[in-house]
Amino acid sequence: MNKHGHEQRKGFLQRLEFVEVKDCGDICTLFSAKLRQALKNLKCVKILGCKSLEGVFELEEEDEESKEEEELPLLSSLTRLKLSDLPELKCIWKGPTGHVSLRSLIHLKLLFVHKLTLIFPPSLARSLPQLETLKIRDCSELKHIIGEITPESNGFPELKKIIIQECGKLEYVFPVSVSLTLHKLERMTISYANNLKQIFYGREESSNLMAQSQVRPFYFSTNFFFLCNLNCRLQYIAKFLKLK
């Protein structure tokens, strides 16, 4: 490709905002590292029925030229992400995520993604201040939604709705530190999560810190619902949840 063609492609990728991919059986990675320019202004990504897809965003370390070019972190404009019917998907973000931010993400929906074990690594879990809805269904290998995050994280101050269905290997929902930030949570539905051990997990000192905190209490609506083999102490949950 000549220089003119390269500049045209670069300009197109930088303007890309909406992507929907459906029933493409021979794609292994949707956004390869060579397409990093496409990650700057993306607002909505929907991927449905791609049976061979193993990764969505392939990332790599920044070189000096990339650092000079990029004013905003990658994916910092993304507001909606929907992944559905992707039986081979093992990771959403592949590679280093230090130069990635999900600060605009509002809605995340994962359906029938059977090989995914973790959704957010710790570095991305620190950058989700706008997330409002999280829906996860039939992710049979999922064990953790997020990795352990640091105390200085902003958590999920805008999160209103969590729906988790048919995730048979899920062990925990959030670290204890995240519960301090769930001021707007209105609905939590967890069904058919037979391996669930605790809603909030963490060390005992973290639990005591949360119990002593003076943050505004949050409430669950009447839609708060469990249908699972919950192997945790109800007293543990009752310290932190006030039901309507």
CSV table of C-alpha atoms in Angstrom, one decimal:
chain,number,residue,atom,x,y,z
A,1,MET,CA,0.0,0.0,0.0
A,2,ASN,CA,1.4,3.4,-1.0
A,3,LYS,CA,1.6,6.4,1.3
A,4,HIS,CA,-1.6,7.9,0.0
A,5,GLY,CA,-3.5,4.7,0.5
A,6,HIS,CA,-2.1,4.3,4.0
A,7,GLU,CA,-3.3,7.8,4.9
A,8,GLN,CA,-6.7,7.1,3.5
A,9,ARG,CA,-7.1,4.0,5.6
A,10,LYS,CA,-5.8,5.7,8.7
A,11,GLY,CA,-8.3,8.5,8.3
A,12,PHE,CA,-11.2,6.0,7.8
A,13,LEU,CA,-10.2,4.1,10.9
A,14,GLN,CA,-9.9,7.2,13.0
A,15,ARG,CA,-13.5,8.2,12.0
A,16,LEU,CA,-14.9,4.7,12.8
A,17,GLU,CA,-17.6,4.9,15.5
A,18,PHE,CA,-20.0,1.9,15.1
A,19,VAL,CA,-19.1,-1.7,14.3
A,20,GLU,CA,-21.5,-4.6,14.0
A,21,VAL,CA,-20.1,-8.0,12.9
A,22,LYS,CA,-22.5,-11.0,12.5
A,23,ASP,CA,-22.0,-14.6,11.5
A,24,CYS,CA,-18.4,-14.4,10.3
A,25,GLY,CA,-17.1,-17.8,10.9
A,26,ASP,CA,-13.4,-17.4,10.0
A,27,ILE,CA,-12.3,-14.4,12.1
A,28,CYS,CA,-10.0,-15.1,15.1
A,29,THR,CA,-9.4,-11.5,16.2
A,30,LEU,CA,-11.7,-8.6,15.2
A,31,PHE,CA,-9.4,-5.7,16.0
A,32,SER,CA,-5.8,-6.7,15.5
A,33,ALA,CA,-2.9,-4.6,16.8
A,34,LYS,CA,-2.4,-3.2,13.3
A,35,LEU,CA,-5.9,-1.6,13.6
A,36,ARG,CA,-5.2,0.4,16.8
A,37,GLN,CA,-6.2,3.6,15.0
A,38,ALA,CA,-9.8,2.2,14.9
A,39,LEU,CA,-9.9,2.1,18.7
A,40,LYS,CA,-9.7,5.9,19.2
A,41,ASN,CA,-13.3,6.9,18.4
A,42,LEU,CA,-15.3,3.7,18.6
A,43,LYS,CA,-18.6,4.2,20.4
A,44,CYS,CA,-20.5,1.0,19.8
A,45,VAL,CA,-19.3,-2.6,19.1
A,46,LYS,CA,-21.6,-5.6,18.5
A,47,ILE,CA,-20.3,-9.0,17.6
A,48,LEU,CA,-22.8,-11.8,17.1
A,49,GLY,CA,-22.5,-15.4,16.0
A,50,CYS,CA,-18.8,-15.4,15.0
A,51,LYS,CA,-18.0,-19.1,15.8
A,52,SER,CA,-14.2,-18.9,15.5
A,53,LEU,CA,-13.6,-15.6,17.3
A,54,GLU,CA,-11.0,-16.0,20.1
A,55,GLY,CA,-10.3,-12.3,20.9
A,56,VAL,CA,-11.9,-8.9,20.3
A,57,PHE,CA,-9.2,-6.3,20.9
A,58,GLU,CA,-5.6,-7.2,20.3
A,59,LEU,CA,-3.3,-4.8,22.1
A,60,GLU,CA,0.4,-4.2,22.2
A,61,GLU,CA,2.9,-2.0,24.0
A,62,GLU,CA,3.0,1.6,22.8
A,63,ASP,CA,5.9,2.7,20.7
A,64,GLU,CA,7.3,6.3,20.6
A,65,GLU,CA,5.3,7.2,17.5
A,66,SER,CA,2.1,6.0,19.0
A,67,LYS,CA,2.6,8.0,22.2
A,68,GLU,CA,3.1,11.1,20.2
A,69,GLU,CA,0.0,10.5,18.0
A,70,GLU,CA,-2.5,9.5,20.6
A,71,GLU,CA,-4.0,12.1,22.7
A,72,LEU,CA,-6.7,9.9,24.2
A,73,PRO,CA,-6.4,6.4,25.6
A,74,LEU,CA,-7.6,3.6,23.3
A,75,LEU,CA,-11.3,2.7,23.7
A,76,SER,CA,-12.0,5.8,25.7
A,77,SER,CA,-15.0,6.7,23.6
A,78,LEU,CA,-16.7,3.2,23.7
A,79,THR,CA,-20.1,3.4,25.3
A,80,ARG,CA,-21.7,0.1,24.3
A,81,LEU,CA,-20.3,-3.4,23.9
A,82,LYS,CA,-22.3,-6.5,23.1
A,83,LEU,CA,-20.8,-9.9,22.5
A,84,SER,CA,-23.2,-12.8,21.8
A,85,ASP,CA,-22.9,-16.4,20.7
A,86,LEU,CA,-19.1,-16.6,20.5
A,87,PRO,CA,-18.3,-20.1,21.6
A,88,GLU,CA,-14.5,-19.8,21.2
A,89,LEU,CA,-14.0,-16.4,22.7
A,90,LYS,CA,-11.3,-16.6,25.4
A,91,CYS,CA,-10.5,-13.0,26.1
A,92,ILE,CA,-12.0,-9.6,25.2
A,93,TRP,CA,-8.8,-7.6,25.7
A,94,LYS,CA,-5.6,-9.4,24.6
A,95,GLY,CA,-2.3,-7.9,25.5
A,96,PRO,CA,-1.2,-5.0,27.8
A,97,THR,CA,-4.0,-2.6,28.8
A,98,GLY,CA,-2.1,0.2,30.4
A,99,HIS,CA,-2.9,2.6,27.5
A,100,VAL,CA,-6.6,1.5,27.4
A,101,SER,CA,-9.5,3.2,29.2
A,102,LEU,CA,-13.2,2.2,29.4
A,103,ARG,CA,-14.1,5.5,31.0
A,104,SER,CA,-17.1,6.0,28.7
A,105,LEU,CA,-18.5,2.5,28.8
A,106,ILE,CA,-22.2,2.5,29.9
A,107,HIS,CA,-23.7,-0.8,28.8
A,108,LEU,CA,-22.0,-4.2,28.6
A,109,LYS,CA,-23.8,-7.3,27.5
A,110,LEU,CA,-22.2,-10.8,27.2
A,111,LEU,CA,-24.4,-13.7,26.1
A,112,PHE,CA,-23.4,-17.3,25.3
A,113,VAL,CA,-19.6,-16.7,25.6
A,114,HIS,CA,-18.7,-20.1,27.0
A,115,LYS,CA,-14.8,-20.0,27.2
A,116,LEU,CA,-14.4,-16.6,28.8
A,117,THR,CA,-13.1,-16.8,32.4
A,118,LEU,CA,-12.5,-13.2,33.3
A,119,ILE,CA,-14.1,-10.0,32.0
A,120,PHE,CA,-12.1,-7.1,33.3
A,121,PRO,CA,-8.4,-7.3,34.3
A,122,PRO,CA,-7.5,-5.1,37.2
A,123,SER,CA,-6.1,-2.3,35.1
A,124,LEU,CA,-9.4,-1.9,33.2
A,125,ALA,CA,-11.6,-2.3,36.3
A,126,ARG,CA,-10.1,1.0,37.6
A,127,SER,CA,-11.6,2.9,34.6
A,128,LEU,CA,-15.3,2.2,34.6
A,129,PRO,CA,-16.9,5.3,36.2
A,130,GLN,CA,-19.9,5.4,33.8
A,131,LEU,CA,-20.9,1.8,33.7
A,132,GLU,CA,-24.7,1.5,34.3
A,133,THR,CA,-25.8,-1.9,33.2
A,134,LEU,CA,-24.0,-5.2,33.2
A,135,LYS,CA,-25.7,-8.3,31.8
A,136,ILE,CA,-24.0,-11.7,31.6
A,137,ARG,CA,-25.9,-14.8,30.5
A,138,ASP,CA,-24.8,-18.3,29.8
A,139,CYS,CA,-21.0,-17.8,30.2
A,140,SER,CA,-20.3,-21.3,31.5
A,141,GLU,CA,-16.6,-20.9,32.2
A,142,LEU,CA,-16.7,-17.5,33.8
A,143,LYS,CA,-15.1,-17.4,37.2
A,144,HIS,CA,-14.6,-13.7,37.9
A,145,ILE,CA,-16.1,-10.5,36.6
A,146,ILE,CA,-13.1,-8.4,37.6
A,147,GLY,CA,-9.7,-8.9,39.0
A,148,GLU,CA,-8.8,-7.5,42.4
A,149,ILE,CA,-8.6,-3.7,42.2
A,150,THR,CA,-6.6,-1.3,44.2
A,151,PRO,CA,-8.2,0.7,47.1
A,152,GLU,CA,-7.8,4.0,45.2
A,153,SER,CA,-10.1,2.8,42.4
A,154,ASN,CA,-13.3,4.7,41.7
A,155,GLY,CA,-15.3,1.5,41.5
A,156,PHE,CA,-18.7,1.7,39.8
A,157,PRO,CA,-20.5,4.8,41.1
A,158,GLU,CA,-23.1,4.8,38.2
A,159,LEU,CA,-23.9,1.1,38.2
A,160,LYS,CA,-27.7,0.5,38.4
A,161,LYS,CA,-28.4,-3.0,37.1
A,162,ILE,CA,-26.5,-6.3,37.3
A,163,ILE,CA,-28.0,-9.4,35.7
A,164,ILE,CA,-26.1,-12.7,35.9
A,165,GLN,CA,-27.7,-15.9,34.6
A,166,GLU,CA,-26.5,-19.4,34.0
A,167,CYS,CA,-22.8,-18.8,34.9
A,168,GLY,CA,-22.2,-22.1,36.6
A,169,LYS,CA,-18.5,-21.5,37.6
A,170,LEU,CA,-18.8,-17.9,38.8
A,171,GLU,CA,-17.3,-17.8,42.3
A,172,TYR,CA,-17.7,-14.1,43.3
A,173,VAL,CA,-19.3,-10.9,41.9
A,174,PHE,CA,-17.2,-8.0,43.2
A,175,PRO,CA,-14.4,-7.3,45.6
A,176,VAL,CA,-15.5,-5.8,48.9
A,177,SER,CA,-13.9,-2.5,48.0
A,178,VAL,CA,-16.3,-2.1,45.1
A,179,SER,CA,-19.4,-2.4,47.3
A,180,LEU,CA,-18.5,1.0,48.8
A,181,THR,CA,-19.1,2.6,45.4
A,182,LEU,CA,-22.5,1.1,44.5
A,183,HIS,CA,-24.6,4.0,45.5
A,184,LYS,CA,-27.0,3.8,42.5
A,185,LEU,CA,-27.5,0.1,42.3
A,186,GLU,CA,-31.2,-0.7,41.9
A,187,ARG,CA,-31.3,-4.2,40.7
A,188,MET,CA,-29.2,-7.3,41.1
A,189,THR,CA,-30.4,-10.6,39.6
A,190,ILE,CA,-28.3,-13.8,40.0
A,191,SER,CA,-29.8,-17.0,38.7
A,192,TYR,CA,-28.4,-20.5,38.2
A,193,ALA,CA,-24.9,-19.7,39.6
A,194,ASN,CA,-24.4,-22.9,41.4
A,195,ASN,CA,-20.8,-22.3,42.3
A,196,LEU,CA,-21.3,-18.8,43.8
A,197,LYS,CA,-19.5,-18.5,47.1
A,198,GLN,CA,-19.9,-14.8,48.0
A,199,ILE,CA,-21.3,-11.7,46.5
A,200,PHE,CA,-18.5,-9.5,47.8
A,201,TYR,CA,-15.2,-11.0,48.5
A,202,GLY,CA,-12.0,-9.8,50.3
A,203,ARG,CA,-9.9,-10.0,53.3
A,204,GLU,CA,-11.5,-9.6,56.8
A,205,GLU,CA,-9.9,-6.2,57.3
A,206,SER,CA,-11.5,-5.0,54.1
A,207,SER,CA,-14.8,-6.3,55.3
A,208,ASN,CA,-14.5,-4.4,58.6
A,209,LEU,CA,-13.5,-1.2,56.7
A,210,MET,CA,-16.7,-1.4,54.6
A,211,ALA,CA,-18.9,-2.1,57.7
A,212,GLN,CA,-17.5,1.0,59.4
A,213,SER,CA,-17.7,3.3,56.4
A,214,GLN,CA,-20.0,6.3,56.5
A,215,VAL,CA,-20.9,6.2,52.8
A,216,ARG,CA,-24.6,6.6,51.9
A,217,PRO,CA,-26.3,3.2,52.1
A,218,PHE,CA,-27.5,1.6,48.9
A,219,TYR,CA,-30.6,-0.4,48.3
A,220,PHE,CA,-31.7,-3.3,46.1
A,221,SER,CA,-35.1,-3.3,44.5
A,222,THR,CA,-37.7,-6.1,44.9
A,223,ASN,CA,-36.0,-7.5,41.8
A,224,PHE,CA,-33.1,-8.7,44.0
A,225,PHE,CA,-33.2,-12.4,43.4
A,226,PHE,CA,-31.1,-15.4,43.9
A,227,LEU,CA,-31.5,-18.9,42.5
A,228,CYS,CA,-28.2,-20.5,43.3
A,229,ASN,CA,-26.3,-22.7,45.7
A,230,LEU,CA,-24.9,-19.7,47.7
A,231,ASN,CA,-22.2,-21.1,50.0
A,232,CYS,CA,-21.6,-18.0,52.1
A,233,ARG,CA,-22.8,-16.7,55.4
A,234,LEU,CA,-26.1,-14.7,55.2
A,235,GLN,CA,-24.8,-12.6,58.1
A,236,TYR,CA,-21.9,-11.5,55.9
A,237,ILE,CA,-24.2,-10.2,53.3
A,238,ALA,CA,-26.7,-8.7,55.7
A,239,LYS,CA,-24.0,-6.3,57.1
A,240,PHE,CA,-23.8,-4.5,53.7
A,241,LEU,CA,-27.2,-4.9,52.1
A,242,LYS,CA,-30.4,-3.1,53.2
A,243,LEU,CA,-33.4,-4.5,51.3
A,244,LYS,CA,-36.5,-2.5,50.5
